[in-house]
Coordinates of C-alpha atoms in Angstrom, one line a residue:
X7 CA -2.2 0.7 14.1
X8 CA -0.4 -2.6 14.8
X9 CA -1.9 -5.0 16.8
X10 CA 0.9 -5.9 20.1
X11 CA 1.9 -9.1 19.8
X12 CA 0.5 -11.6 22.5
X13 CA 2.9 -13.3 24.5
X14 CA 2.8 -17.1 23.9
X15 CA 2.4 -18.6 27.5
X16 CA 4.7 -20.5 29.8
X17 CA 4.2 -24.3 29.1
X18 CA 4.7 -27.0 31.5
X19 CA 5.4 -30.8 31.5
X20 CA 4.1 -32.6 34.2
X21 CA 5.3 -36.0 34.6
X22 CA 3.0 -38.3 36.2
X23 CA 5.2 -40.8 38.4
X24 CA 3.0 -42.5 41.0
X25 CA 2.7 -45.6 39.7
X26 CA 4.6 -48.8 41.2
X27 CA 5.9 -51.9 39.9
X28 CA 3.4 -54.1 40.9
X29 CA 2.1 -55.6 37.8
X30 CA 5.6 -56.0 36.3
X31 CA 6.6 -58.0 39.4
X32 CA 9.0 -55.3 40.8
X33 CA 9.4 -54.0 44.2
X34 CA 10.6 -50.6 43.2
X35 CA 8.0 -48.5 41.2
X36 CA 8.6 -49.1 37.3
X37 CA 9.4 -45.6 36.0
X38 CA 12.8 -46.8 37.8
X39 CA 13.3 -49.9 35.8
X40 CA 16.5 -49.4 33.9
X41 CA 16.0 -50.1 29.8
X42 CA 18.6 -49.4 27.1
X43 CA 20.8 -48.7 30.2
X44 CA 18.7 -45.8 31.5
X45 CA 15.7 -45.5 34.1
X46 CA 12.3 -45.3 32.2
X47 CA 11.6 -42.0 33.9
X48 CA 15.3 -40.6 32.4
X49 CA 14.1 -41.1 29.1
X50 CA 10.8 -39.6 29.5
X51 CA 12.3 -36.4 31.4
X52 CA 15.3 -36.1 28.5
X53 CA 12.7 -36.3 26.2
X54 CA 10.6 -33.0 27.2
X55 CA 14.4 -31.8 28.3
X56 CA 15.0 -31.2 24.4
X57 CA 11.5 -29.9 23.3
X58 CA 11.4 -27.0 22.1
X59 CA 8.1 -26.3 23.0
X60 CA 8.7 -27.1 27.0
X61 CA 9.8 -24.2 29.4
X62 CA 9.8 -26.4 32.3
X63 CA 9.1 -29.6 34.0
X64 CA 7.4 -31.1 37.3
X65 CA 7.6 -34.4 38.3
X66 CA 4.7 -36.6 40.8
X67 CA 6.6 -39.4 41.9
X68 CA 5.7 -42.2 44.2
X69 CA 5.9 -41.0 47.8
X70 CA 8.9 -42.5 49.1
X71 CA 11.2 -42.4 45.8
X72 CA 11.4 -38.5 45.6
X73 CA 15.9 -38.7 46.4
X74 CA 16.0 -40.9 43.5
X75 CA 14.3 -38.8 41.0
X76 CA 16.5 -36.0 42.4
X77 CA 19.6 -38.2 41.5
X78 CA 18.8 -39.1 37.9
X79 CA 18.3 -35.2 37.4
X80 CA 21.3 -34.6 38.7
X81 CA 23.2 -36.8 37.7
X82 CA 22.0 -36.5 33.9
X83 CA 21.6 -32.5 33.9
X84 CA 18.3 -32.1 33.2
X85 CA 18.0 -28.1 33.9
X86 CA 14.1 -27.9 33.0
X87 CA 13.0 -30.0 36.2
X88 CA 12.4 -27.4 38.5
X89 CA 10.3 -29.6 41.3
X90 CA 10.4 -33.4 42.1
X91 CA 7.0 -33.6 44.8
X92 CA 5.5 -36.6 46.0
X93 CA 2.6 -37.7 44.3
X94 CA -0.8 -38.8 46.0
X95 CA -2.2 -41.9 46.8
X96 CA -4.7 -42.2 43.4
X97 CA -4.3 -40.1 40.4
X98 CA -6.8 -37.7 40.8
X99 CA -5.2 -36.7 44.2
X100 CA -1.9 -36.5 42.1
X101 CA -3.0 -34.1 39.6
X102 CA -4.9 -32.1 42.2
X103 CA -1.0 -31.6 43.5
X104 CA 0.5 -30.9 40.5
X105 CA -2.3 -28.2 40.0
X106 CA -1.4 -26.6 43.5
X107 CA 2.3 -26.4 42.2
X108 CA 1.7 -24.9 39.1
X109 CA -0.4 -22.4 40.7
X110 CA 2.5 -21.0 42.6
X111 CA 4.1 -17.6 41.9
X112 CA 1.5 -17.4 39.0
X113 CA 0.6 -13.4 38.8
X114 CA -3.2 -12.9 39.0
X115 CA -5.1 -13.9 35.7
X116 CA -2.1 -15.2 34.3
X117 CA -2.3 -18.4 32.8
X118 CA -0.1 -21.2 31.4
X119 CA -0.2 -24.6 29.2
X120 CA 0.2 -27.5 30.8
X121 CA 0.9 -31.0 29.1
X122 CA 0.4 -34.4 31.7
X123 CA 2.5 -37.0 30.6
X124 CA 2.9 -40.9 32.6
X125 CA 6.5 -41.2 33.1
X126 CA 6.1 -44.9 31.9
X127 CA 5.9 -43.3 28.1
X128 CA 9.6 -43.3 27.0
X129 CA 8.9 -43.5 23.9
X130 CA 6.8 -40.1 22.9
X131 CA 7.6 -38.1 20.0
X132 CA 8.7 -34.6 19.5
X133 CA 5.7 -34.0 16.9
X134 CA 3.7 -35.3 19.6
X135 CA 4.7 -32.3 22.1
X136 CA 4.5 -29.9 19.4
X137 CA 1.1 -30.6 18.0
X138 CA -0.4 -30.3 21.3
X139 CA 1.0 -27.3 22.6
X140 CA 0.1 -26.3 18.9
X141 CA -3.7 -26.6 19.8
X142 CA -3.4 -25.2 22.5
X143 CA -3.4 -22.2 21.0
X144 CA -6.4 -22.4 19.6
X145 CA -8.4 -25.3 22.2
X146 CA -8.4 -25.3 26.3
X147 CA -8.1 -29.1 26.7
X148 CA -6.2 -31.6 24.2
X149 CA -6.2 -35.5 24.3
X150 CA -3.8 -37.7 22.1
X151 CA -5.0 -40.8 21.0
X152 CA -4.6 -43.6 17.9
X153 CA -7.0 -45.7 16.3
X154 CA -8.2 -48.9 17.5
X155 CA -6.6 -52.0 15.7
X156 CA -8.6 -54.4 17.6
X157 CA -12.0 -55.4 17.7
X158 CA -13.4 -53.8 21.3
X159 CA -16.4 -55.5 22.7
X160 CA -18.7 -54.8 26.0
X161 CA -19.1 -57.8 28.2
X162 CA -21.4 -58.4 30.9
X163 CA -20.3 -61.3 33.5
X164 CA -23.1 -64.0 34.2
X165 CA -22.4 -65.5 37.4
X166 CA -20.1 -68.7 37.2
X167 CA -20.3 -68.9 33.4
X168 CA -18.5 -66.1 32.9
X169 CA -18.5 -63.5 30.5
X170 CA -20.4 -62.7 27.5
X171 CA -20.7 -60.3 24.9
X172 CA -22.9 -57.5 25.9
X173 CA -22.2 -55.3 22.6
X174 CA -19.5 -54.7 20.0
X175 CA -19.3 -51.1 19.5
X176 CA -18.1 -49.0 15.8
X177 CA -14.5 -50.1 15.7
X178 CA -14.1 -46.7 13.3
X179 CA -15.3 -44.6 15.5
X180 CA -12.4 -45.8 18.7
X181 CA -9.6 -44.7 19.8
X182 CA -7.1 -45.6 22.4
X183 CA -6.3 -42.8 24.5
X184 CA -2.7 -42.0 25.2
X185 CA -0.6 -39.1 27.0
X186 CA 0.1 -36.5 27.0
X187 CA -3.1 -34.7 27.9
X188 CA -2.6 -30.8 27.6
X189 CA -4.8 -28.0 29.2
X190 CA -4.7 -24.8 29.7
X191 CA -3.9 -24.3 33.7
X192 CA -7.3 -22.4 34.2
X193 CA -9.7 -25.0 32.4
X194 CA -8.3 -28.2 34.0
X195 CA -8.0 -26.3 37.3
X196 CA -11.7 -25.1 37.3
X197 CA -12.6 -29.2 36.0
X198 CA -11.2 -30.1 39.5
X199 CA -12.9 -27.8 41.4
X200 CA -16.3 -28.7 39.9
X201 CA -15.6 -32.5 40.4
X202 CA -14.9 -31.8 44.1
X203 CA -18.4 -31.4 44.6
X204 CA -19.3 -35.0 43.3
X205 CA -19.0 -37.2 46.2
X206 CA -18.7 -39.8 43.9
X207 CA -15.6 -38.6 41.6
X208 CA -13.2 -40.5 40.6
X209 CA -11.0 -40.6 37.2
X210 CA -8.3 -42.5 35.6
X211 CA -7.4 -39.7 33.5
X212 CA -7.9 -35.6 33.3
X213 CA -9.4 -35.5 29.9
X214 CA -12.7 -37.6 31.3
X215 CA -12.8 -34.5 34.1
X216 CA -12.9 -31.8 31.7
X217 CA -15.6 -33.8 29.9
X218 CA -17.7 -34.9 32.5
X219 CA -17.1 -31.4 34.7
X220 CA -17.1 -29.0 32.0
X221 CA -19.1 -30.4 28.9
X222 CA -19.2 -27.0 27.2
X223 CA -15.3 -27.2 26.7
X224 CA -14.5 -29.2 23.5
X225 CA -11.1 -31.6 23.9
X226 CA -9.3 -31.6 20.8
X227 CA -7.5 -35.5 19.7
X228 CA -3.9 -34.9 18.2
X229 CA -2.9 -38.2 16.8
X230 CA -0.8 -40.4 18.8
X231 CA 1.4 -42.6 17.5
X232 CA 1.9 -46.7 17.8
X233 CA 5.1 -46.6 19.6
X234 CA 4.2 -44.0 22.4
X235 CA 3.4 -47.5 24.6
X236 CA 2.8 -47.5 28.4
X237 CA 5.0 -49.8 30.6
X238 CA 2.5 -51.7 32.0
X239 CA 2.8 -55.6 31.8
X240 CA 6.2 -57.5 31.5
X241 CA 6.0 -57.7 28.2
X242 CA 6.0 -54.0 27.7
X243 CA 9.5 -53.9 29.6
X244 CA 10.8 -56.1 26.4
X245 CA 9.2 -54.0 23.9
X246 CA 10.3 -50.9 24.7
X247 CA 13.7 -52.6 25.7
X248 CA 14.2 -53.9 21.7
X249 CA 12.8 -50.8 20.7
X250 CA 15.3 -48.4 21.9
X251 CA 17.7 -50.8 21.2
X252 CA 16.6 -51.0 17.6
X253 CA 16.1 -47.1 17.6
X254 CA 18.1 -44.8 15.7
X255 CA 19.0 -40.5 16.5
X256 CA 19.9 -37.9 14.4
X257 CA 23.6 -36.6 15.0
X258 CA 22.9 -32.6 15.0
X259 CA 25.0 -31.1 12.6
X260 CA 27.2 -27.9 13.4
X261 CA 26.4 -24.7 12.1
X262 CA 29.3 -24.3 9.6
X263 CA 32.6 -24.9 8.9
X264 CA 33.6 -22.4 11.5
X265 CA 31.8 -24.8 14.3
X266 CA 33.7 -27.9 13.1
X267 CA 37.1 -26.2 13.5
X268 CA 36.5 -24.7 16.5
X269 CA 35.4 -28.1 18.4
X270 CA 38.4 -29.8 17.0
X271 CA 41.1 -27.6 17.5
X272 CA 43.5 -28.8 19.6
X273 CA 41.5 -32.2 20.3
X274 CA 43.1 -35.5 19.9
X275 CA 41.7 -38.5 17.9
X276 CA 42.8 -41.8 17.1
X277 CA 41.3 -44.3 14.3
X278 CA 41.9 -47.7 14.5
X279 CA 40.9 -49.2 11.1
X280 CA 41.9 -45.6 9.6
X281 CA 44.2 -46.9 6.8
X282 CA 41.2 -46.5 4.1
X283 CA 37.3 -46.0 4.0
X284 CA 35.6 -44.7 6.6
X285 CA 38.7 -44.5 9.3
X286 CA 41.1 -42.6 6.7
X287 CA 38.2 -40.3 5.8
X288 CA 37.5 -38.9 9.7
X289 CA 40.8 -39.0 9.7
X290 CA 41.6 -36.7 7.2
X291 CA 38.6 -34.4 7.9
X292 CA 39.3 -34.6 11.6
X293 CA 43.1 -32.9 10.6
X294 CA 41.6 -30.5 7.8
X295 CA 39.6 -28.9 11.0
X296 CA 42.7 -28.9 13.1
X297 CA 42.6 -32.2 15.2
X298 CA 45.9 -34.5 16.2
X299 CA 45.1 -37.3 14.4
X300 CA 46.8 -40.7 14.8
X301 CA 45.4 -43.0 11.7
X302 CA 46.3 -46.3 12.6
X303 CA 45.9 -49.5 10.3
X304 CA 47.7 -52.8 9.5
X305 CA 48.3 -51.7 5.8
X306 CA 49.8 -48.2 7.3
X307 CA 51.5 -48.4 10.6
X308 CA 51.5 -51.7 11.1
X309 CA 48.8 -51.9 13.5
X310 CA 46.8 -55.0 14.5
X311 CA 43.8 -54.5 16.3
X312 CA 43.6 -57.9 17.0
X313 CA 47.0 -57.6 19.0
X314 CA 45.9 -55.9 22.7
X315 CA 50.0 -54.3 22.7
X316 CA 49.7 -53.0 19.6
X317 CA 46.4 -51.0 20.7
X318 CA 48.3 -49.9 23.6
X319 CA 51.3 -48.8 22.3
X320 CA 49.5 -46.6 19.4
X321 CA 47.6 -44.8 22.6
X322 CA 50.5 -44.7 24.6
X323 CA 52.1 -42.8 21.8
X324 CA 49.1 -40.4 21.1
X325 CA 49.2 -39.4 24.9
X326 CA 52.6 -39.1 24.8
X327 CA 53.2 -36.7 22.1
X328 CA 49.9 -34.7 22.5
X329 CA 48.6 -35.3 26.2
X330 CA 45.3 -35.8 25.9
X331 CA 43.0 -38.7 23.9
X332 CA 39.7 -37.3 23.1
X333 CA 38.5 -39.3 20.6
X334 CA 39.0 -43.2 20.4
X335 CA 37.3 -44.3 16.9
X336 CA 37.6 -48.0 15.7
X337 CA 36.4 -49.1 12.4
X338 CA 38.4 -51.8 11.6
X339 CA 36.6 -54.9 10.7
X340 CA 36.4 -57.9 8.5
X341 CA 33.9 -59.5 6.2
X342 CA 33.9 -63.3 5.7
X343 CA 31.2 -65.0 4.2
X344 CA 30.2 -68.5 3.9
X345 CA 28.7 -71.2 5.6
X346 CA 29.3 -71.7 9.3
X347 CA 29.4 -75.3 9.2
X348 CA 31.8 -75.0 5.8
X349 CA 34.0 -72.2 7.7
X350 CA 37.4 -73.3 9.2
X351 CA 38.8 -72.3 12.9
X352 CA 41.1 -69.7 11.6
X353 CA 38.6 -67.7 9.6
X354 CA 36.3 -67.9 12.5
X355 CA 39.0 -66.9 14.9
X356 CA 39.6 -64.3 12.3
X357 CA 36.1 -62.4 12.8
X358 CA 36.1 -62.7 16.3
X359 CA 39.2 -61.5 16.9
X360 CA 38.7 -58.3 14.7
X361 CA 35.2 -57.8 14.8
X362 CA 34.3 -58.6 18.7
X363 CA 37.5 -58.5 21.1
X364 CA 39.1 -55.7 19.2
X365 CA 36.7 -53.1 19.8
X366 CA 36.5 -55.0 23.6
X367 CA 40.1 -54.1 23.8
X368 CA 40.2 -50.7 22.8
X369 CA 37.3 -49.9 25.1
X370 CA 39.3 -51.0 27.5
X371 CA 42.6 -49.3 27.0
X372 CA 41.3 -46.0 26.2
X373 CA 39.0 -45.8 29.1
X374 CA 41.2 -43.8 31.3
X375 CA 42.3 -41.6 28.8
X376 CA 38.8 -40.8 28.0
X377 CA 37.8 -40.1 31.6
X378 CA 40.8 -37.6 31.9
X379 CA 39.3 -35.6 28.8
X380 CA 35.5 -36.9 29.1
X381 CA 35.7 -38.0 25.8
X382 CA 33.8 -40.4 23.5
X383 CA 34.3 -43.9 22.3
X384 CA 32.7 -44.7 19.0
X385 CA 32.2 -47.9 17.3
X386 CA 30.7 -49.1 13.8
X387 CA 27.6 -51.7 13.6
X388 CA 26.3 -52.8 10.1
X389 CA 22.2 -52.7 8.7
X390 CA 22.5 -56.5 9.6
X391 CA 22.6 -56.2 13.1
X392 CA 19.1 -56.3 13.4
X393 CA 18.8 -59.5 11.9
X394 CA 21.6 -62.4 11.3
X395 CA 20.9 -63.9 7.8
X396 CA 22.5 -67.2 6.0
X397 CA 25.9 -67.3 5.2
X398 CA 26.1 -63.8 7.6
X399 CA 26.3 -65.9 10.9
X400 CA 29.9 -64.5 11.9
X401 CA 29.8 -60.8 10.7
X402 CA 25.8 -60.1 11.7
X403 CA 26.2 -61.7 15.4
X404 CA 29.8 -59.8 16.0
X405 CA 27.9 -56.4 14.7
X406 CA 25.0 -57.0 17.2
X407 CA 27.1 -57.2 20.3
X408 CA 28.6 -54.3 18.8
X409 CA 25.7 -52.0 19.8
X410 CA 25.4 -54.1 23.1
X411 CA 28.9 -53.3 24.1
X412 CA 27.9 -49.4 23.0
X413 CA 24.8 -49.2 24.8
X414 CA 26.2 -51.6 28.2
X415 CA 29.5 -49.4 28.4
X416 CA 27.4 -45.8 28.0
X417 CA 25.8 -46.6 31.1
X418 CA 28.6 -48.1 32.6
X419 CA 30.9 -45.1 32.4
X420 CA 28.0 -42.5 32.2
X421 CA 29.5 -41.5 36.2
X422 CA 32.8 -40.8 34.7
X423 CA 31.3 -38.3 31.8
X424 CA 32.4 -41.0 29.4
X425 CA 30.2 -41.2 26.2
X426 CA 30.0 -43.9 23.9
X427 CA 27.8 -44.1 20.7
X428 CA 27.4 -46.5 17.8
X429 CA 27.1 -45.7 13.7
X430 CA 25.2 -48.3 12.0
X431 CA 25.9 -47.2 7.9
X432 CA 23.8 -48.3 5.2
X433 CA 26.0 -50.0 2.7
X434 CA 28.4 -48.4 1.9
X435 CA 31.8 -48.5 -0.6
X436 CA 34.4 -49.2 0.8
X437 CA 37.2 -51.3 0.2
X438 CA 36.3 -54.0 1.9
X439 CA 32.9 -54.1 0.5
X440 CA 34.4 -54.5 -3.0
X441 CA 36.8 -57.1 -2.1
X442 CA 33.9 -58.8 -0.9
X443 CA 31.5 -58.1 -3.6
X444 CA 33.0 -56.0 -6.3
X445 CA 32.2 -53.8 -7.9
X446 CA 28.4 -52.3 -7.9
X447 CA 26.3 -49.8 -9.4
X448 CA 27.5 -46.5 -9.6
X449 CA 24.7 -44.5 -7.1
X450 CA 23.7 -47.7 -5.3
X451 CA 26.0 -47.1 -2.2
X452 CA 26.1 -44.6 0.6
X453 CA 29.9 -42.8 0.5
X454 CA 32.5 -43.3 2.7
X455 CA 32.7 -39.1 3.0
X456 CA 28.8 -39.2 4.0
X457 CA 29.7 -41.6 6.8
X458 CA 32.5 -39.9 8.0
X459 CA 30.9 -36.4 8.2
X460 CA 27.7 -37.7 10.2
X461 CA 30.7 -39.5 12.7
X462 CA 32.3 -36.3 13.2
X463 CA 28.9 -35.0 14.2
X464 CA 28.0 -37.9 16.7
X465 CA 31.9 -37.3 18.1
X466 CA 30.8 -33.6 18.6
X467 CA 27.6 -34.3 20.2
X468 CA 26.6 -34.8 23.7
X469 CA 24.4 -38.0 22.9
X470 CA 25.9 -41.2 24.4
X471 CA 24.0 -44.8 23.9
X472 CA 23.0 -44.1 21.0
X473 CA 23.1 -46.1 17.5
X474 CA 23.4 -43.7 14.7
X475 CA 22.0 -44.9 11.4
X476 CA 23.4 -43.1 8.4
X477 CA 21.6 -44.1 5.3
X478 CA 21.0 -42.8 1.4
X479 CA 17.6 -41.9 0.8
X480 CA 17.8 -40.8 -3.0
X481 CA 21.1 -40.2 -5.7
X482 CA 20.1 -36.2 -5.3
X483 CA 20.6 -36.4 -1.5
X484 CA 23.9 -38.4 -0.2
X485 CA 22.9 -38.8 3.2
X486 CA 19.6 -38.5 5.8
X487 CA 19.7 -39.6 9.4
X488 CA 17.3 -41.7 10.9
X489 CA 15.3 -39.8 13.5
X490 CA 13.2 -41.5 16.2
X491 CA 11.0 -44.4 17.0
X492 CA 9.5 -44.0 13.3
X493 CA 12.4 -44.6 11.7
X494 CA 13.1 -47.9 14.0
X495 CA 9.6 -49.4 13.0
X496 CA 10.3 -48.0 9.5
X497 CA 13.3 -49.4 8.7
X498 CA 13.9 -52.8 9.9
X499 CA 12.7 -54.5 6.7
X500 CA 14.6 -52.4 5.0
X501 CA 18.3 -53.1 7.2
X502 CA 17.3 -56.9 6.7
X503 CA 18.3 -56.2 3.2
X504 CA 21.2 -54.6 3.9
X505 CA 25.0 -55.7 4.5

């Protein structure tokens, strides 16, 4: 006789919100500071918005602030946010609400997972959310937490002298705790009740209730991670900042062949820089899958990006004949490499004029063609973005403010359904790379194909702000996308290297 298979339970996200901006100097609470063009508390709710492990989400916030929650989740269409309440006036009296909320409509004996997460976390991981609704399954309370890379000590103050050390404790044996901090609904429920005996209780986190409360329940550590940081002190607001800017995401993929047709059919895109490379080969996989493709380059149609009339005329046309611009691609560019003080006014002029204003100029011409169609915008960085190095003053500083301009216009035009993304190849061959250094070893560079392939995806997602890094990982495997905050921390020696 088969065993009937046990329902796995509902699981929550409870954001914690009710924190202000005090200690960053702000007078609006700091899950509302804007970074990488989006309020802290967006990222943290898109985050649990595409785990696959979350039914649902609640949101504490600050009393007071409640309407502006309610029109970041409207406005960015996060579905799984089914209540935005006002939190309390400490954080026990917070979670104590969030535990009455969860509570409701809940059928007698029926329980649920529930994972507490500080909105100021925008940077938590996907493993993260799995592994603790992973031990859930087996443990009723779960605490995430990393290693101590500091020395801790125990101080003792003496008056006017000041402190002194009391006691250094086992550094091995430390951890600094981190959220989320998951429960089952019952166990951290029952925690609170117990505590509201204690005329004395007060906590700065749930885990220290369940252990103090109810020491019979064990709390499981899943392993944090470095980059899952709390915005807490000004510097934190730059961190995380240069972090998501340095970040890269994994374009999904479609499902087949099928997919890739089906989204492109009847869409229209135009390349600038599509002549050769990368531009001719979206171009011509863009067509194979039924697109309206206008490939536009100086060697081919005359077309200089550098010239704002000529990058009207070739949309103008495109609109004209098709009546629609989904699409707007731009990978024209130039490499020039030399000293800065050894480099004349025309070659200089040269790079900014293709590498900076031209991609300036096309954002602006095709923005209200991509408003009519919601469409997407997509421009090209390079691996030395990250980093200018000698003789790379020109070409790294015009690819930096290339994912600036990405990640300034996605918010920018984020109200008019506009999205705009930016792919950051490893090197790659390409004609210009070879003029510029000739030939190289077979196997040693990604393909233009690979590149072209993972655009098509980004063009075909719904991601917008985004820097895309496309990179070769082996001569077996052509291709792997960065994904998350690892591969940002990962990589950045690595791009250093890289032209």
């Amino acid at each position: 006789m088969s065993v009937p298979h046990e329902a796995k339970p509902r699981t929550t996200a409870v954001v914690l919100a009710g924190g202000t901006g005090q200690r960053v100097g702000l007078s609006i609470p700091k899950q509302l500071l804007k970074i990488a063009g989006k309020a802290v508390i967006e990222h943290t709710l898109t985050i649990f918005e595409n785990a696959e492990d979350i039914d649902d989400v609640i949101v504490l916030m600050a009393p007071g602030f409640v309407p502006d929650v309610e029109k970041i989740v409207a406005k960015a269409g996060l579905t799984k946010v089914i209540k935005i309440i006002e939190g309390g006036n400490t954080r026990n009296e917070t979670t104590e609400r969030a535990i009455a909320a969860l509570g409701e409509g809940l059928a007698e004996g029926e329980d649920r997972n529930v994972l507490f997460h500080d909105a100021v976390r925008p940077l938590l991981s996907q493993r993260v959310i799995k592994d603790c609704v992973d031990a859930l399954g087996r443990y009723q309370a779960v605490d995430v937490a990393i290693p101590s890379a500091d020395t801790i000590i125990v101080t003792r103050t003496h008056g006017e002298d000041g402190e002194f050390i009391t006691e250094v404790p086992d550094r091995s044996r430390l951890r600094r705790g981190q959220t989320p901090q998951a429960f089952k609904l019952s166990t951290i429920r029952k925690a609170y009740e117990v505590a509201a005996g204690d005329p004395n209780f007060q906590a700065t986190d749930d885990c220290s209730v369940v252990l103090r409360y109810l020491p019979d329940v064990p709390i499981y550590v899943v392993a944090g991670d470095e980059y899952n940081m709390k915005v807490t002190q000004p510097v934190d607001v730059f961190i995380t900042d240069k972090l998501f800017q340095l970040a890269s995401t994994a374009a999904p993929r479609q499902a087949d062949e099928a997919a890739y047709r089906d989204l492109l059919s009847g869409k229209t895109l135009v390349v600038f820089g599509g002549s050769y490379g990368i531009g001719a080969d979206i171009a011509t996989l863009a067509e194979q899958y039924g697109a309206s493709v206008y490939a536009l380059g100086r060697s081919t149609t005359g077309t200089h990006v550098e010239n704002p009339e000529h990058i009207d005329e070739a949309l103008s046309k495109a609109y004209a004949e098709t009546g629609r611009i989904d699409y707007v691609i731009n990978t024209a560019g130039v490499l020039r490499i030399g000293k800065l003080a050894e480099t004349d006014t025309a070659t200089i002029q040269e790079a900014l004029n293709v590498n900076y204003l031209a991609p300036v100029q096309i954002a602006r011409a095709s923005y209200k063609y991509l408003a009519e169609t919601q469409g997407q915008l997509l421009l090209y960085t390079s691996s030395s973005y990250t980093r200018g190095r000698a003789e790379y003053s020109l070409y790294s500083s015009t690819k930096a403010a290339m994912v600036n301009l990405t990640q300034a216009l996605a918010d920018e035009w984020a109200g008019e359904g506009v999205r705009v993304n930016c792919v950051n190849p490893e090197r790659t061959a390409t004609p210009m790379r070879t003029k510029a250094f000739g030939q190289e070893p077979e196997g040693s560079l990604l393909s233009s194909e690979a590149v072209a392939r993972t655009s098509l995806d980004v063009l075909l997602s719904a991601m917008t702000g985004h820097v895309i890094d496309v990179r070769q990982q082996d001569p077996t495997r052509d291709v792997t996308e960065a994904s998350g905050f690892e591969q940002a921390l990962a990589s950045v020696l690595d791009r250093q290297e890289d032209v």
